[in-house]
Amino acid sequence: MSKKFKLGVLGNPIEHSLSPFIHSRFARNENINIEYLPFKVSNSDFELFIKEFFSDNASKGLNVTLPHKNKAANIEGIISNEAKYINAVNTISLDKNNLSLHTTDGIGFISDMQDQKGFSFMNKNILLIGAGASAESILYRIAKEQTSQISVLNRTKSKADRLIRKYSNMAFINSDLDIEKPYDLVVNCSSAGLTGEFKPIENILISKNTYFYDLNYSLVQTPFCRWALNKSDKVFDGMGMLVFQAAHSFDKWFSVFPETQNVIKDLEAMRE
Ligand code: NDP
């Protein structure tokens, strides 16, 4: 029997995480023996949990989700430039007695949009709704993609302004809705998505080719996707990003990029 690697995802809440299912499928396909568990961890238990988890010889890595991604960027270890810049970590890997800290959310989104949905960011007009950790992970990546323009809208405008200041040397970014050119892509990075608090965006200029992408995902249609389906047939939720960010994490742990298509198909089948 090959060595069993201990992995998991920590967050709060964590009960409905699909990560254990996704990583178990990756591992089975790649013939790697893993145990991947969800861990509900409070803010006050975060540091102790990390220490205890990695004190076990069998432990290999962790995913980190809400509300711990910022805290994870302060763990002692070797942090990637990207994770340091955005101050968020969603993947921890134990390599030769050192913890390495990464973020795979941004690349997960890019992989899903480019490889799976055939979207090219070059010269595109993009609207991001939200200015939290996931919006920044996406902004970090798309700001390097030679987009035409990126607008960032957020309930708390000062947080959008902070992102605009931080990234305006990398791309043309602003906090006003474009009233001249339609958006090619509208991304909902707000966590209002699943709680029913999502408010439709008024006076948004779009075309019949506009893509709509909700980072939130669910086995039933999210409120953002329901709203967008009246406007476009290119409407997606964050299930693809979830699988791709997981695949990039798996690659960090085992240096193998797992097969994603069948896992996406299985998740899609659960919706039916
Ligand atoms: P953060 O907590 O960092 O940010 C939350 C954002 O949502 C903020 O911009 C906040 O605005 C906004 N928001 C929250 N409530 C409301 C509301 N009632 N009305 C309007 N705006 C609101 O979360 P993340 O950025 O990490 O995550 C955002 C969502 O993306 C989550 O639902 C998460 O599950 C999902 N996600 C999905 C991934 C995937 O793989 N598919 C990966 C990562 C995240 P304000 O600044 O005003 O508080």
PDB file of C-alpha atoms and ligand atoms in Angstrom:
ATOM      1  CA  MET A   1       0.000   0.000   0.000  1.00  0.00           C
ATOM      2  CA  SER A   2       1.446   3.437  -0.958  1.00  0.00           C
ATOM      3  CA  LYS A   3       1.856   6.176   1.639  1.00  0.00           C
ATOM      4  CA  LYS A   4      -1.382   7.982   2.536  1.00  0.00           C
ATOM      5  CA  PHE A   5      -1.065  11.781   2.406  1.00  0.00           C
ATOM      6  CA  LYS A   6      -3.136  13.853   4.819  1.00  0.00           C
ATOM      7  CA  LEU A   7      -4.836  16.884   3.268  1.00  0.00           C
ATOM      8  CA  GLY A   8      -7.826  19.040   4.038  1.00  0.00           C
ATOM      9  CA  VAL A   9      -9.660  22.319   3.786  1.00  0.00           C
ATOM     10  CA  LEU A  10     -10.185  24.651   6.720  1.00  0.00           C
ATOM     11  CA  GLY A  11     -12.806  27.327   6.904  1.00  0.00           C
ATOM     12  CA  ASN A  12     -15.873  28.390   8.817  1.00  0.00           C
ATOM     13  CA  PRO A  13     -18.471  27.389   7.674  1.00  0.00           C
ATOM     14  CA  ILE A  14     -17.097  24.359   5.836  1.00  0.00           C
ATOM     15  CA  GLU A  15     -19.906  21.773   5.972  1.00  0.00           C
ATOM     16  CA  HIS A  16     -20.946  22.151   2.323  1.00  0.00           C
ATOM     17  CA  SER A  17     -17.463  22.281   0.807  1.00  0.00           C
ATOM     18  CA  LEU A  18     -17.099  20.327  -2.448  1.00  0.00           C
ATOM     19  CA  SER A  19     -13.292  20.247  -2.100  1.00  0.00           C
ATOM     20  CA  PRO A  20     -13.147  16.774  -0.430  1.00  0.00           C
ATOM     21  CA  PHE A  21     -15.114  15.316  -3.364  1.00  0.00           C
ATOM     22  CA  ILE A  22     -12.971  17.100  -5.982  1.00  0.00           C
ATOM     23  CA  HIS A  23      -9.604  16.176  -4.466  1.00  0.00           C
ATOM     24  CA  SER A  24     -10.638  12.576  -3.838  1.00  0.00           C
ATOM     25  CA  ARG A  25     -11.512  12.297  -7.535  1.00  0.00           C
ATOM     26  CA  PHE A  26      -8.195  13.873  -8.595  1.00  0.00           C
ATOM     27  CA  ALA A  27      -6.258  11.520  -6.330  1.00  0.00           C
ATOM     28  CA  ARG A  28      -8.116   8.424  -7.516  1.00  0.00           C
ATOM     29  CA  ASN A  29      -7.450   9.317 -11.165  1.00  0.00           C
ATOM     30  CA  GLU A  30      -3.772   9.980 -10.466  1.00  0.00           C
ATOM     31  CA  ASN A  31      -3.393   6.878  -8.299  1.00  0.00           C
ATOM     32  CA  ILE A  32      -2.286   8.861  -5.240  1.00  0.00           C
ATOM     33  CA  ASN A  33      -3.441   7.724  -1.809  1.00  0.00           C
ATOM     34  CA  ILE A  34      -4.941  10.661   0.138  1.00  0.00           C
ATOM     35  CA  GLU A  35      -7.240  11.457   3.020  1.00  0.00           C
ATOM     36  CA  TYR A  36      -8.805  14.916   2.441  1.00  0.00           C
ATOM     37  CA  LEU A  37     -11.073  16.201   5.207  1.00  0.00           C
ATOM     38  CA  PRO A  38     -13.035  19.408   5.903  1.00  0.00           C
ATOM     39  CA  PHE A  39     -12.080  21.190   9.155  1.00  0.00           C
ATOM     40  CA  LYS A  40     -14.264  23.809  10.794  1.00  0.00           C
ATOM     41  CA  VAL A  41     -11.790  26.138  12.504  1.00  0.00           C
ATOM     42  CA  SER A  42     -12.583  29.358  14.350  1.00  0.00           C
ATOM     43  CA  ASN A  43     -10.375  32.475  14.147  1.00  0.00           C
ATOM     44  CA  SER A  44      -8.970  31.872  17.628  1.00  0.00           C
ATOM     45  CA  ASP A  45      -8.026  28.240  16.856  1.00  0.00           C
ATOM     46  CA  PHE A  46      -6.419  28.988  13.489  1.00  0.00           C
ATOM     47  CA  GLU A  47      -2.720  29.075  14.462  1.00  0.00           C
ATOM     48  CA  LEU A  48      -2.889  26.082  16.782  1.00  0.00           C
ATOM     49  CA  PHE A  49      -4.723  24.060  14.149  1.00  0.00           C
ATOM     50  CA  ILE A  50      -2.037  24.730  11.531  1.00  0.00           C
ATOM     51  CA  LYS A  51       0.726  23.782  13.965  1.00  0.00           C
ATOM     52  CA  GLU A  52      -0.958  20.539  15.024  1.00  0.00           C
ATOM     53  CA  PHE A  53      -1.985  19.537  11.510  1.00  0.00           C
ATOM     54  CA  PHE A  54       1.540  19.805  10.123  1.00  0.00           C
ATOM     55  CA  SER A  55       3.139  18.098  13.130  1.00  0.00           C
ATOM     56  CA  ASP A  56       1.847  14.806  11.711  1.00  0.00           C
ATOM     57  CA  ASN A  57       4.402  13.140   9.384  1.00  0.00           C
ATOM     58  CA  ALA A  58       1.680  12.135   6.965  1.00  0.00           C
ATOM     59  CA  SER A  59       0.404  15.666   6.388  1.00  0.00           C
ATOM     60  CA  LYS A  60       1.031  17.158   2.961  1.00  0.00           C
ATOM     61  CA  GLY A  61      -1.137  20.222   2.573  1.00  0.00           C
ATOM     62  CA  LEU A  62      -4.196  22.302   3.272  1.00  0.00           C
ATOM     63  CA  ASN A  63      -6.617  24.477   1.407  1.00  0.00           C
ATOM     64  CA  VAL A  64      -7.761  27.591   3.227  1.00  0.00           C
ATOM     65  CA  THR A  65     -11.089  29.270   2.646  1.00  0.00           C
ATOM     66  CA  LEU A  66     -13.278  31.990   4.193  1.00  0.00           C
ATOM     67  CA  PRO A  67     -12.594  33.607   6.620  1.00  0.00           C
ATOM     68  CA  HIS A  68      -8.936  32.571   6.977  1.00  0.00           C
ATOM     69  CA  LYS A  69      -7.223  33.450   3.658  1.00  0.00           C
ATOM     70  CA  ASN A  70      -5.691  36.718   4.906  1.00  0.00           C
ATOM     71  CA  LYS A  71      -4.508  35.171   8.170  1.00  0.00           C
ATOM     72  CA  ALA A  72      -2.893  32.324   6.247  1.00  0.00           C
ATOM     73  CA  ALA A  73      -0.662  34.866   4.476  1.00  0.00           C
ATOM     74  CA  ASN A  74       1.004  35.503   7.860  1.00  0.00           C
ATOM     75  CA  ILE A  75       1.936  31.881   8.560  1.00  0.00           C
ATOM     76  CA  GLU A  76       5.672  31.356   8.863  1.00  0.00           C
ATOM     77  CA  GLY A  77       6.822  29.889   5.567  1.00  0.00           C
ATOM     78  CA  ILE A  78       7.875  30.642   2.011  1.00  0.00           C
ATOM     79  CA  ILE A  79       5.164  32.717   0.399  1.00  0.00           C
ATOM     80  CA  SER A  80       4.766  33.150  -3.380  1.00  0.00           C
ATOM     81  CA  ASN A  81       5.093  36.685  -4.773  1.00  0.00           C
ATOM     82  CA  GLU A  82       1.460  36.622  -5.879  1.00  0.00           C
ATOM     83  CA  ALA A  83       0.096  35.493  -2.500  1.00  0.00           C
ATOM     84  CA  LYS A  84       2.248  38.086  -0.745  1.00  0.00           C
ATOM     85  CA  TYR A  85       1.098  40.865  -3.048  1.00  0.00           C
ATOM     86  CA  ILE A  86      -2.608  40.100  -2.609  1.00  0.00           C
ATOM     87  CA  ASN A  87      -2.095  39.124   1.054  1.00  0.00           C
ATOM     88  CA  ALA A  88      -4.137  35.931   0.728  1.00  0.00           C
ATOM     89  CA  VAL A  89      -3.274  32.238   0.752  1.00  0.00           C
ATOM     90  CA  ASN A  90      -5.568  29.363  -0.183  1.00  0.00           C
ATOM     91  CA  THR A  91      -2.999  26.565  -0.512  1.00  0.00           C
ATOM     92  CA  ILE A  92      -0.388  25.444   2.020  1.00  0.00           C
ATOM     93  CA  SER A  93       2.101  22.744   1.150  1.00  0.00           C
ATOM     94  CA  LEU A  94       4.635  20.997   3.368  1.00  0.00           C
ATOM     95  CA  ASP A  95       7.840  20.596   1.394  1.00  0.00           C
ATOM     96  CA  LYS A  96      11.000  19.349   3.095  1.00  0.00           C
ATOM     97  CA  ASN A  97       9.989  20.629   6.550  1.00  0.00           C
ATOM     98  CA  ASN A  98       9.020  24.080   5.213  1.00  0.00           C
ATOM     99  CA  LEU A  99       5.537  25.377   4.613  1.00  0.00           C
ATOM    100  CA  SER A 100       5.050  26.992   1.207  1.00  0.00           C
ATOM    101  CA  LEU A 101       2.131  29.347   0.783  1.00  0.00           C
ATOM    102  CA  HIS A 102       0.282  29.966  -2.483  1.00  0.00           C
ATOM    103  CA  THR A 103      -2.876  31.380  -3.964  1.00  0.00           C
ATOM    104  CA  THR A 104      -4.587  29.484  -6.785  1.00  0.00           C
ATOM    105  CA  ASP A 105      -7.892  31.419  -6.972  1.00  0.00           C
ATOM    106  CA  GLY A 106      -6.732  33.875  -9.655  1.00  0.00           C
ATOM    107  CA  ILE A 107      -5.135  31.240 -11.877  1.00  0.00           C
ATOM    108  CA  GLY A 108      -8.158  28.983 -11.291  1.00  0.00           C
ATOM    109  CA  PHE A 109     -10.439  31.686 -12.675  1.00  0.00           C
ATOM    110  CA  ILE A 110      -8.141  32.374 -15.645  1.00  0.00           C
ATOM    111  CA  SER A 111      -7.845  28.645 -16.466  1.00  0.00           C
ATOM    112  CA  ASP A 112     -11.613  28.208 -16.391  1.00  0.00           C
ATOM    113  CA  MET A 113     -12.293  31.294 -18.535  1.00  0.00           C
ATOM    114  CA  GLN A 114      -9.550  30.673 -21.095  1.00  0.00           C
ATOM    115  CA  ASP A 115      -9.256  26.895 -21.335  1.00  0.00           C
ATOM    116  CA  GLN A 116     -12.803  25.862 -20.559  1.00  0.00           C
ATOM    117  CA  LYS A 117     -14.935  28.771 -21.774  1.00  0.00           C
ATOM    118  CA  GLY A 118     -12.719  30.042 -24.590  1.00  0.00           C
ATOM    119  CA  PHE A 119     -12.621  33.660 -23.354  1.00  0.00           C
ATOM    120  CA  SER A 120      -9.633  35.861 -24.202  1.00  0.00           C
ATOM    121  CA  PHE A 121      -9.027  38.868 -21.929  1.00  0.00           C
ATOM    122  CA  MET A 122      -7.048  40.911 -24.434  1.00  0.00           C
ATOM    123  CA  ASN A 123      -8.686  44.271 -25.268  1.00  0.00           C
ATOM    124  CA  LYS A 124     -11.768  43.392 -23.244  1.00  0.00           C
ATOM    125  CA  ASN A 125     -13.929  45.656 -21.118  1.00  0.00           C
ATOM    126  CA  ILE A 126     -14.474  43.952 -17.754  1.00  0.00           C
ATOM    127  CA  LEU A 127     -16.656  44.695 -14.744  1.00  0.00           C
ATOM    128  CA  LEU A 128     -15.781  43.205 -11.340  1.00  0.00           C
ATOM    129  CA  ILE A 129     -18.461  43.398  -8.643  1.00  0.00           C
ATOM    130  CA  GLY A 130     -16.916  43.144  -5.177  1.00  0.00           C
ATOM    131  CA  ALA A 131     -13.556  44.159  -3.742  1.00  0.00           C
ATOM    132  CA  GLY A 132     -12.740  41.364  -1.304  1.00  0.00           C
ATOM    133  CA  ALA A 133     -10.064  38.659  -1.415  1.00  0.00           C
ATOM    134  CA  SER A 134     -11.407  36.870  -4.487  1.00  0.00           C
ATOM    135  CA  ALA A 135     -11.865  40.114  -6.459  1.00  0.00           C
ATOM    136  CA  GLU A 136      -8.238  40.997  -5.737  1.00  0.00           C
ATOM    137  CA  SER A 137      -6.961  37.540  -6.716  1.00  0.00           C
ATOM    138  CA  ILE A 138      -8.733  37.912 -10.062  1.00  0.00           C
ATOM    139  CA  LEU A 139      -7.664  41.525 -10.529  1.00  0.00           C
ATOM    140  CA  TYR A 140      -4.008  40.586  -9.931  1.00  0.00           C
ATOM    141  CA  ARG A 141      -4.220  38.139 -12.833  1.00  0.00           C
ATOM    142  CA  ILE A 142      -6.402  39.999 -15.324  1.00  0.00           C
ATOM    143  CA  ALA A 143      -4.497  43.267 -14.838  1.00  0.00           C
ATOM    144  CA  LYS A 144      -1.609  41.497 -16.618  1.00  0.00           C
ATOM    145  CA  GLU A 145      -3.767  40.357 -19.564  1.00  0.00           C
ATOM    146  CA  GLN A 146      -3.803  43.546 -21.682  1.00  0.00           C
ATOM    147  CA  THR A 147      -7.466  44.212 -21.061  1.00  0.00           C
ATOM    148  CA  SER A 148      -8.970  47.404 -22.463  1.00  0.00           C
ATOM    149  CA  GLN A 149     -10.516  48.521 -19.180  1.00  0.00           C
ATOM    150  CA  ILE A 150     -11.527  47.107 -15.787  1.00  0.00           C
ATOM    151  CA  SER A 151     -14.251  48.653 -13.603  1.00  0.00           C
ATOM    152  CA  VAL A 152     -14.485  47.657  -9.946  1.00  0.00           C
ATOM    153  CA  LEU A 153     -17.817  48.253  -8.177  1.00  0.00           C
ATOM    154  CA  ASN A 154     -18.273  47.490  -4.499  1.00  0.00           C
ATOM    155  CA  ARG A 155     -20.859  48.133  -1.799  1.00  0.00           C
ATOM    156  CA  THR A 156     -18.119  49.842   0.240  1.00  0.00           C
ATOM    157  CA  LYS A 157     -16.595  52.187  -2.329  1.00  0.00           C
ATOM    158  CA  SER A 158     -13.418  52.848  -0.325  1.00  0.00           C
ATOM    159  CA  LYS A 159     -12.439  49.176  -0.730  1.00  0.00           C
ATOM    160  CA  ALA A 160     -12.852  49.396  -4.506  1.00  0.00           C
ATOM    161  CA  ASP A 161     -10.780  52.589  -4.492  1.00  0.00           C
ATOM    162  CA  ARG A 162      -8.004  50.817  -2.572  1.00  0.00           C
ATOM    163  CA  LEU A 163      -7.805  48.138  -5.280  1.00  0.00           C
ATOM    164  CA  ILE A 164      -7.868  50.741  -8.031  1.00  0.00           C
ATOM    165  CA  ARG A 165      -4.950  52.609  -6.444  1.00  0.00           C
ATOM    166  CA  LYS A 166      -2.999  49.394  -5.955  1.00  0.00           C
ATOM    167  CA  TYR A 167      -3.433  48.073  -9.518  1.00  0.00           C
ATOM    168  CA  SER A 168      -3.689  51.207 -11.650  1.00  0.00           C
ATOM    169  CA  ASN A 169      -0.035  50.949 -12.657  1.00  0.00           C
ATOM    170  CA  MET A 170      -0.809  47.556 -14.233  1.00  0.00           C
ATOM    171  CA  ALA A 171      -4.034  48.287 -16.155  1.00  0.00           C
ATOM    172  CA  PHE A 172      -6.636  50.955 -16.883  1.00  0.00           C
ATOM    173  CA  ILE A 173      -8.950  50.584 -13.867  1.00  0.00           C
ATOM    174  CA  ASN A 174     -11.753  52.767 -12.477  1.00  0.00           C
ATOM    175  CA  SER A 175     -14.746  52.681 -10.180  1.00  0.00           C
ATOM    176  CA  ASP A 176     -17.379  54.097 -12.553  1.00  0.00           C
ATOM    177  CA  LEU A 177     -19.696  52.117 -14.788  1.00  0.00           C
ATOM    178  CA  ASP A 178     -18.661  52.516 -18.428  1.00  0.00           C
ATOM    179  CA  ILE A 179     -21.433  54.340 -20.267  1.00  0.00           C
ATOM    180  CA  GLU A 180     -19.819  54.245 -23.705  1.00  0.00           C
ATOM    181  CA  LYS A 181     -18.614  50.738 -24.425  1.00  0.00           C
ATOM    182  CA  PRO A 182     -20.455  47.519 -23.507  1.00  0.00           C
ATOM    183  CA  TYR A 183     -18.837  45.136 -21.038  1.00  0.00           C
ATOM    184  CA  ASP A 184     -17.463  41.904 -22.497  1.00  0.00           C
ATOM    185  CA  LEU A 185     -17.383  40.218 -19.095  1.00  0.00           C
ATOM    186  CA  VAL A 186     -19.202  40.860 -15.807  1.00  0.00           C
ATOM    187  CA  VAL A 187     -17.823  38.944 -12.795  1.00  0.00           C
ATOM    188  CA  ASN A 188     -19.679  38.740  -9.510  1.00  0.00           C
ATOM    189  CA  CYS A 189     -17.056  38.477  -6.742  1.00  0.00           C
ATOM    190  CA  SER A 190     -19.493  39.543  -4.031  1.00  0.00           C
ATOM    191  CA  SER A 191     -20.470  37.088  -1.337  1.00  0.00           C
ATOM    192  CA  ALA A 192     -24.014  38.498  -1.485  1.00  0.00           C
ATOM    193  CA  GLY A 193     -24.500  35.872  -4.215  1.00  0.00           C
ATOM    194  CA  LEU A 194     -25.888  33.013  -2.209  1.00  0.00           C
ATOM    195  CA  THR A 195     -27.582  34.822   0.619  1.00  0.00           C
ATOM    196  CA  GLY A 196     -30.349  36.304  -1.524  1.00  0.00           C
ATOM    197  CA  GLU A 197     -28.937  39.793  -0.927  1.00  0.00           C
ATOM    198  CA  PHE A 198     -27.740  40.166  -4.530  1.00  0.00           C
ATOM    199  CA  LYS A 199     -29.105  43.363  -6.106  1.00  0.00           C
ATOM    200  CA  PRO A 200     -29.308  43.597  -9.923  1.00  0.00           C
ATOM    201  CA  ILE A 201     -26.938  46.173 -11.368  1.00  0.00           C
ATOM    202  CA  GLU A 202     -28.842  49.018 -12.986  1.00  0.00           C
ATOM    203  CA  ASN A 203     -27.904  50.720 -16.273  1.00  0.00           C
ATOM    204  CA  ILE A 204     -25.163  48.339 -17.210  1.00  0.00           C
ATOM    205  CA  LEU A 205     -24.076  48.461 -20.851  1.00  0.00           C
ATOM    206  CA  ILE A 206     -23.780  44.966 -22.332  1.00  0.00           C
ATOM    207  CA  SER A 207     -24.035  43.226 -25.699  1.00  0.00           C
ATOM    208  CA  LYS A 208     -25.529  39.881 -26.681  1.00  0.00           C
ATOM    209  CA  ASN A 209     -21.982  38.465 -26.479  1.00  0.00           C
ATOM    210  CA  THR A 210     -21.326  39.574 -22.882  1.00  0.00           C
ATOM    211  CA  TYR A 211     -20.120  36.809 -20.564  1.00  0.00           C
ATOM    212  CA  PHE A 212     -21.494  36.737 -16.999  1.00  0.00           C
ATOM    213  CA  TYR A 213     -19.583  34.829 -14.312  1.00  0.00           C
ATOM    214  CA  ASP A 214     -20.648  34.312 -10.709  1.00  0.00           C
ATOM    215  CA  LEU A 215     -17.861  33.164  -8.383  1.00  0.00           C
ATOM    216  CA  ASN A 216     -20.576  31.738  -6.177  1.00  0.00           C
ATOM    217  CA  TYR A 217     -21.771  28.272  -7.119  1.00  0.00           C
ATOM    218  CA  SER A 218     -24.616  26.085  -6.133  1.00  0.00           C
ATOM    219  CA  LEU A 219     -26.489  23.011  -7.270  1.00  0.00           C
ATOM    220  CA  VAL A 220     -29.375  25.384  -8.062  1.00  0.00           C
ATOM    221  CA  GLN A 221     -29.064  28.611 -10.080  1.00  0.00           C
ATOM    222  CA  THR A 222     -27.548  31.516  -8.130  1.00  0.00           C
ATOM    223  CA  PRO A 223     -29.516  34.834  -8.039  1.00  0.00           C
ATOM    224  CA  PHE A 224     -26.775  36.508 -10.160  1.00  0.00           C
ATOM    225  CA  CYS A 225     -27.016  33.787 -12.819  1.00  0.00           C
ATOM    226  CA  ARG A 226     -30.834  33.990 -12.830  1.00  0.00           C
ATOM    227  CA  TRP A 227     -30.579  37.755 -13.395  1.00  0.00           C
ATOM    228  CA  ALA A 228     -27.930  37.375 -16.124  1.00  0.00           C
ATOM    229  CA  LEU A 229     -29.767  34.643 -18.027  1.00  0.00           C
ATOM    230  CA  ASN A 230     -32.305  37.256 -19.138  1.00  0.00           C
ATOM    231  CA  LYS A 231     -29.479  39.091 -20.880  1.00  0.00           C
ATOM    232  CA  SER A 232     -27.082  36.508 -22.314  1.00  0.00           C
ATOM    233  CA  ASP A 233     -26.644  32.824 -23.002  1.00  0.00           C
ATOM    234  CA  LYS A 234     -23.040  32.965 -21.772  1.00  0.00           C
ATOM    235  CA  VAL A 235     -23.751  32.719 -18.057  1.00  0.00           C
ATOM    236  CA  PHE A 236     -21.587  30.643 -15.720  1.00  0.00           C
ATOM    237  CA  ASP A 237     -21.240  30.076 -12.012  1.00  0.00           C
ATOM    238  CA  GLY A 238     -18.003  29.414 -10.122  1.00  0.00           C
ATOM    239  CA  MET A 239     -18.018  25.609 -10.272  1.00  0.00           C
ATOM    240  CA  GLY A 240     -15.370  25.612 -13.030  1.00  0.00           C
ATOM    241  CA  MET A 241     -13.142  28.006 -11.079  1.00  0.00           C
ATOM    242  CA  LEU A 242     -13.566  25.811  -8.012  1.00  0.00           C
ATOM    243  CA  VAL A 243     -12.310  22.752  -9.903  1.00  0.00           C
ATOM    244  CA  PHE A 244      -9.416  24.620 -11.547  1.00  0.00           C
ATOM    245  CA  GLN A 245      -8.205  26.325  -8.364  1.00  0.00           C
ATOM    246  CA  ALA A 246      -8.312  22.867  -6.751  1.00  0.00           C
ATOM    247  CA  ALA A 247      -6.356  21.375  -9.676  1.00  0.00           C
ATOM    248  CA  HIS A 248      -3.665  24.046  -9.288  1.00  0.00           C
ATOM    249  CA  SER A 249      -3.497  23.270  -5.529  1.00  0.00           C
ATOM    250  CA  PHE A 250      -3.157  19.556  -6.278  1.00  0.00           C
ATOM    251  CA  ASP A 251      -0.318  20.412  -8.661  1.00  0.00           C
ATOM    252  CA  LYS A 252       1.452  22.339  -5.850  1.00  0.00           C
ATOM    253  CA  TRP A 253       1.235  19.283  -3.562  1.00  0.00           C
ATOM    254  CA  PHE A 254       2.068  16.483  -6.004  1.00  0.00           C
ATOM    255  CA  SER A 255       3.584  18.175  -9.092  1.00  0.00           C
ATOM    256  CA  VAL A 256       0.809  16.630 -11.191  1.00  0.00           C
ATOM    257  CA  PHE A 257      -1.930  18.661 -12.875  1.00  0.00           C
ATOM    258  CA  PRO A 258      -4.960  16.363 -12.533  1.00  0.00           C
ATOM    259  CA  GLU A 259      -7.601  15.605 -15.125  1.00  0.00           C
ATOM    260  CA  THR A 260     -10.419  18.157 -14.659  1.00  0.00           C
ATOM    261  CA  GLN A 261     -13.026  17.433 -17.356  1.00  0.00           C
ATOM    262  CA  ASN A 262     -14.603  14.355 -15.806  1.00  0.00           C
ATOM    263  CA  VAL A 263     -14.719  15.989 -12.385  1.00  0.00           C
ATOM    264  CA  ILE A 264     -16.527  19.013 -13.853  1.00  0.00           C
ATOM    265  CA  LYS A 265     -18.923  16.645 -15.654  1.00  0.00           C
ATOM    266  CA  ASP A 266     -19.686  14.801 -12.405  1.00  0.00           C
ATOM    267  CA  LEU A 267     -20.384  18.061 -10.583  1.00  0.00           C
ATOM    268  CA  GLU A 268     -22.593  19.244 -13.449  1.00  0.00           C
ATOM    269  CA  ALA A 269     -24.518  15.962 -13.275  1.00  0.00           C
ATOM    270  CA  MET A 270     -25.285  16.612  -9.583  1.00  0.00           C
ATOM    271  CA  ARG A 271     -27.220  19.715 -10.632  1.00  0.00           C
ATOM    272  CA  GLU A 272     -29.644  17.749 -12.808  1.00  0.00           C
TER     273      GLU A 272
HETATM  274  P1  NDP B   1     -14.673  38.603   0.981  1.00  0.00           P
HETATM  275  O1  NDP B   1     -15.354  38.457   2.296  1.00  0.00           O
HETATM  276  O2  NDP B   1     -13.228  38.897   0.944  1.00  0.00           O
HETATM  277  O3  NDP B   1     -15.415  39.765   0.150  1.00  0.00           O
HETATM  278  C1  NDP B   1     -16.810  39.796   0.103  1.00  0.00           C
HETATM  279  C2  NDP B   1     -17.267  40.841  -0.921  1.00  0.00           C
HETATM  280  O4  NDP B   1     -18.684  40.730  -1.046  1.00  0.00           O
HETATM  281  C3  NDP B   1     -16.957  42.275  -0.505  1.00  0.00           C
HETATM  282  O5  NDP B   1     -16.674  43.028  -1.666  1.00  0.00           O
HETATM  283  C4  NDP B   1     -18.280  42.719   0.135  1.00  0.00           C
HETATM  284  O6  NDP B   1     -18.516  44.106   0.071  1.00  0.00           O
HETATM  285  C5  NDP B   1     -19.270  42.024  -0.764  1.00  0.00           C
HETATM  286  N1  NDP B   1     -20.561  41.844  -0.102  1.00  0.00           N
HETATM  287  C6  NDP B   1     -20.843  41.040   0.956  1.00  0.00           C
HETATM  288  N2  NDP B   1     -22.160  41.133   1.280  1.00  0.00           N
HETATM  289  C7  NDP B   1     -22.713  42.007   0.402  1.00  0.00           C
HETATM  290  C8  NDP B   1     -24.035  42.511   0.203  1.00  0.00           C
HETATM  291  N3  NDP B   1     -25.039  42.131   0.993  1.00  0.00           N
HETATM  292  N4  NDP B   1     -24.243  43.374  -0.805  1.00  0.00           N
HETATM  293  C9  NDP B   1     -23.232  43.762  -1.619  1.00  0.00           C
HETATM  294  N5  NDP B   1     -21.953  43.320  -1.492  1.00  0.00           N
HETATM  295  C10 NDP B   1     -21.696  42.454  -0.490  1.00  0.00           C
HETATM  296  O7  NDP B   1     -15.029  37.254   0.183  1.00  0.00           O
HETATM  297  P2  NDP B   1     -14.256  36.619  -1.053  1.00  0.00           P
HETATM  298  O8  NDP B   1     -13.906  37.682  -2.015  1.00  0.00           O
HETATM  299  O9  NDP B   1     -13.182  35.719  -0.591  1.00  0.00           O
HETATM  300  O10 NDP B   1     -15.392  35.666  -1.669  1.00  0.00           O
HETATM  301  C11 NDP B   1     -16.492  36.198  -2.358  1.00  0.00           C
HETATM  302  C12 NDP B   1     -17.367  35.066  -2.877  1.00  0.00           C
HETATM  303  O11 NDP B   1     -16.657  34.339  -3.880  1.00  0.00           O
HETATM  304  C13 NDP B   1     -17.746  34.063  -1.773  1.00  0.00           C
HETATM  305  O12 NDP B   1     -19.123  33.785  -1.864  1.00  0.00           O
HETATM  306  C14 NDP B   1     -16.899  32.853  -2.083  1.00  0.00           C
HETATM  307  O13 NDP B   1     -17.522  31.644  -1.721  1.00  0.00           O
HETATM  308  C15 NDP B   1     -16.738  32.951  -3.608  1.00  0.00           C
HETATM  309  N6  NDP B   1     -15.506  32.320  -4.066  1.00  0.00           N
HETATM  310  C16 NDP B   1     -15.586  31.329  -5.012  1.00  0.00           C
HETATM  311  C17 NDP B   1     -14.453  30.708  -5.472  1.00  0.00           C
HETATM  312  C18 NDP B   1     -14.566  29.630  -6.508  1.00  0.00           C
HETATM  313  O14 NDP B   1     -13.613  28.860  -6.678  1.00  0.00           O
HETATM  314  N7  NDP B   1     -15.672  29.542  -7.243  1.00  0.00           N
HETATM  315  C19 NDP B   1     -13.114  31.058  -4.980  1.00  0.00           C
HETATM  316  C20 NDP B   1     -13.126  32.155  -4.017  1.00  0.00           C
HETATM  317  C21 NDP B   1     -14.288  32.739  -3.573  1.00  0.00           C
HETATM  318  P3  NDP B   1     -18.022  45.089   1.247  1.00  0.00           P
HETATM  319  O15 NDP B   1     -16.577  45.407   0.941  1.00  0.00           O
HETATM  320  O16 NDP B   1     -18.920  46.259   1.110  1.00  0.00           O
HETATM  321  O17 NDP B   1     -18.179  44.356   2.540  1.00  0.00           O
END
